[in-house]
PDB file of C-alpha atoms in Angstrom:
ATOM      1  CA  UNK A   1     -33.582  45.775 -14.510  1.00 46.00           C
ATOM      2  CA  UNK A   2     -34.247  43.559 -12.091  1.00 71.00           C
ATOM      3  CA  UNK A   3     -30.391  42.027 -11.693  1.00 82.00           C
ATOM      4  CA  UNK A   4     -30.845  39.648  -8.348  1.00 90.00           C
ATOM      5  CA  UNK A   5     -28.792  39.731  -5.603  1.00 93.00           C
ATOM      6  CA  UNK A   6     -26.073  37.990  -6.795  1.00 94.00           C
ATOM      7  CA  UNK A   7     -25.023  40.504  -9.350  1.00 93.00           C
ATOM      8  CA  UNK A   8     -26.003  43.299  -6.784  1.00 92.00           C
ATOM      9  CA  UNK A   9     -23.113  41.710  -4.290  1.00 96.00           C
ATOM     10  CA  UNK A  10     -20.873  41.740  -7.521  1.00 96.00           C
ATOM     11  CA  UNK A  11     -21.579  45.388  -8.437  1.00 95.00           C
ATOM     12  CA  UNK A  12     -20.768  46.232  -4.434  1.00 95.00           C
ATOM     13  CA  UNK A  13     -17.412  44.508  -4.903  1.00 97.00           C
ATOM     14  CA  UNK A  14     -16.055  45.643  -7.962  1.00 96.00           C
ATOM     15  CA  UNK A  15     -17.416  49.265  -6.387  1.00 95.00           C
ATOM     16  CA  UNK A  16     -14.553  48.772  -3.565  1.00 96.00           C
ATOM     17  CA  UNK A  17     -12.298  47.281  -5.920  1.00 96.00           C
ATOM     18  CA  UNK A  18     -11.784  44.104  -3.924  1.00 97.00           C
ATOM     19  CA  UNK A  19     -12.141  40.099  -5.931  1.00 97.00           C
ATOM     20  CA  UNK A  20     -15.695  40.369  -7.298  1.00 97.00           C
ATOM     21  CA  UNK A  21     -16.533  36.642  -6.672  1.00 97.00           C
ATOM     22  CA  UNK A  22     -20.477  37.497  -5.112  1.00 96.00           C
ATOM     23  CA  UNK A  23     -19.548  35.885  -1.553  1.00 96.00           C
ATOM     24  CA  UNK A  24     -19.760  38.978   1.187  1.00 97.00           C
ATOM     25  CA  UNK A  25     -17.441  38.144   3.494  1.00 97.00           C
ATOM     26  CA  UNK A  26     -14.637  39.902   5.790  1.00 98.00           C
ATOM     27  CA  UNK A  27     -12.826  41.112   2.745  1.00 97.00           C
ATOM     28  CA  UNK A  28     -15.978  42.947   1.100  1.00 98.00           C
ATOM     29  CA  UNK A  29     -17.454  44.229   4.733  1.00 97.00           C
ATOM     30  CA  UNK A  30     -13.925  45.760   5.486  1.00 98.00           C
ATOM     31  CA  UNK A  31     -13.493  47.753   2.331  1.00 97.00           C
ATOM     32  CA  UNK A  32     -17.073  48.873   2.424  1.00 95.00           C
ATOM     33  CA  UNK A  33     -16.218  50.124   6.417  1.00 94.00           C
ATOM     34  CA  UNK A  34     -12.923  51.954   4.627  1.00 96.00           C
ATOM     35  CA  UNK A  35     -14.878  53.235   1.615  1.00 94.00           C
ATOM     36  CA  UNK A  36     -17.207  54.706   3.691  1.00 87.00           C
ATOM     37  CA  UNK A  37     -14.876  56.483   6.595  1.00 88.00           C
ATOM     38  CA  UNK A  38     -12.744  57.634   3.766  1.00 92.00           C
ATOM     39  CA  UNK A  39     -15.528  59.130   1.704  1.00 91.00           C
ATOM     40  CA  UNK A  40     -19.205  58.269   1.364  1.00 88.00           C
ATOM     41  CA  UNK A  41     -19.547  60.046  -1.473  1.00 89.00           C
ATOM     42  CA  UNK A  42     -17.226  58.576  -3.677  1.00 92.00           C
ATOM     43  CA  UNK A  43     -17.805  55.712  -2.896  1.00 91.00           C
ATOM     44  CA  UNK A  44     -21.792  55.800  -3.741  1.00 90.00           C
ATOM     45  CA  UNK A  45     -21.070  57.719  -6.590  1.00 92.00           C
ATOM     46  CA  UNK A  46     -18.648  54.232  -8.176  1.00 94.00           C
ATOM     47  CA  UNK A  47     -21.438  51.920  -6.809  1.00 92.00           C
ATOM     48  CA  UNK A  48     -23.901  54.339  -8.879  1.00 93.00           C
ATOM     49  CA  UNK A  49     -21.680  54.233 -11.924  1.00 94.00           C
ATOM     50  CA  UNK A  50     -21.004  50.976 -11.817  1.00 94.00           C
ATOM     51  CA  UNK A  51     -25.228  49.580 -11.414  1.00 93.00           C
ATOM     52  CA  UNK A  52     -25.667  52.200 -14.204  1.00 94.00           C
ATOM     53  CA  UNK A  53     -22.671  50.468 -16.776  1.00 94.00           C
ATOM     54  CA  UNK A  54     -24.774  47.141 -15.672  1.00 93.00           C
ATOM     55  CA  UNK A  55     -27.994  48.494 -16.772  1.00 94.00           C
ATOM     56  CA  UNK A  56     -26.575  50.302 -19.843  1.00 95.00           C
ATOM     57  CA  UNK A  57     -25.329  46.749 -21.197  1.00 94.00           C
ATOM     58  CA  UNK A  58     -29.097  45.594 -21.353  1.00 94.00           C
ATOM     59  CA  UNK A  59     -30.206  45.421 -25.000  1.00 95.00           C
ATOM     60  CA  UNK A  60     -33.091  47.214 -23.319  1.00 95.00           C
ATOM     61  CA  UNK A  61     -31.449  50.343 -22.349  1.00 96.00           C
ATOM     62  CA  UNK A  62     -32.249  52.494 -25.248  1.00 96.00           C
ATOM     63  CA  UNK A  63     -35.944  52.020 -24.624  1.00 96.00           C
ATOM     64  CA  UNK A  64     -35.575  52.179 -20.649  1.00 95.00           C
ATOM     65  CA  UNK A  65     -32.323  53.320 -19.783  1.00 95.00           C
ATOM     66  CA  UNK A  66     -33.489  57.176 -18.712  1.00 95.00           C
ATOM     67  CA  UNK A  67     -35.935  55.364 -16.148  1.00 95.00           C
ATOM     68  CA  UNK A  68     -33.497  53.188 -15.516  1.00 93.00           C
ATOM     69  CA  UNK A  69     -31.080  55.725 -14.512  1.00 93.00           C
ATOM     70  CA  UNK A  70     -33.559  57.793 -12.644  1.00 94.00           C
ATOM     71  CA  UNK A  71     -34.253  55.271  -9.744  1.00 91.00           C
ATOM     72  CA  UNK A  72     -30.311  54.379  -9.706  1.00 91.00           C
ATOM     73  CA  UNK A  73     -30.023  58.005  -8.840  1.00 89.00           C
ATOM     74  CA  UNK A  74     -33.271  58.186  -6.394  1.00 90.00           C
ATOM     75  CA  UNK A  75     -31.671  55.365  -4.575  1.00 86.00           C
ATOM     76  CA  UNK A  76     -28.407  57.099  -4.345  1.00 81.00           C
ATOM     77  CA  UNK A  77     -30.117  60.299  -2.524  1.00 82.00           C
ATOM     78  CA  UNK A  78     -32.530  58.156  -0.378  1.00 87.00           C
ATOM     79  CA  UNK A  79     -29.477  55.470   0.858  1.00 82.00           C
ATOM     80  CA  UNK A  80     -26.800  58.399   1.500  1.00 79.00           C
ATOM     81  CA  UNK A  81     -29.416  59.780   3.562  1.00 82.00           C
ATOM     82  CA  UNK A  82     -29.140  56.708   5.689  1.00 83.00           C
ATOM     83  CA  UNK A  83     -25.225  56.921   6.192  1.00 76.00           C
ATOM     84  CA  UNK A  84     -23.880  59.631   8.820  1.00 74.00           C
ATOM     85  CA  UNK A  85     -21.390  62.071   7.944  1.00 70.00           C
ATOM     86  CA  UNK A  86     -18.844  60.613  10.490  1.00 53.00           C
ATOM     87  CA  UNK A  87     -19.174  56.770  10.644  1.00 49.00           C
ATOM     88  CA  UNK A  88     -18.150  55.127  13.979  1.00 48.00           C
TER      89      UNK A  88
END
């Protein structure tokens, strides 16, 4: 599912728990600094959860949700690799 950026910015911001209105702006770049320091993992495991709730709404999840949910948890491995274990 391709879901365009607008819904990806939503999916980021209900992740945090912060107003989900698809504008990134101080609010949504200082929880994401928090959610990160506090713990990485959690925090990409909710964004995970929540893209996967997204993609499980689709009428076509039954026929593509397991490939769906594969590359939502590829990209989970891959990006975590990208974030150090003690953020600055």
């Amino acid at each position: 599912v391709n879901s365009g950026v607008g819904e990806a910015k939503q999916l980021l911001q209900v992740s945090l728990g912060v107003r989900a209105d698809r504008q990134i702006g101080p609010i949504t770049l200082a929880a994401a600094r928090a959610a990160v320091v506090a713990n990485v993992d959690a925090f990409m495991a909710e964004l995970m959860a929540q893209r996967i709730r997204f993609d499980a709404s689709s009428p076509q999840w039954a026929q593509d949700g397991l490939g769906w949910a594969r590359r939502v948890c590829s990209l989970a491995w891959k990006s975590r690799a990208l974030i150090p274990d003690t953020p600055t």
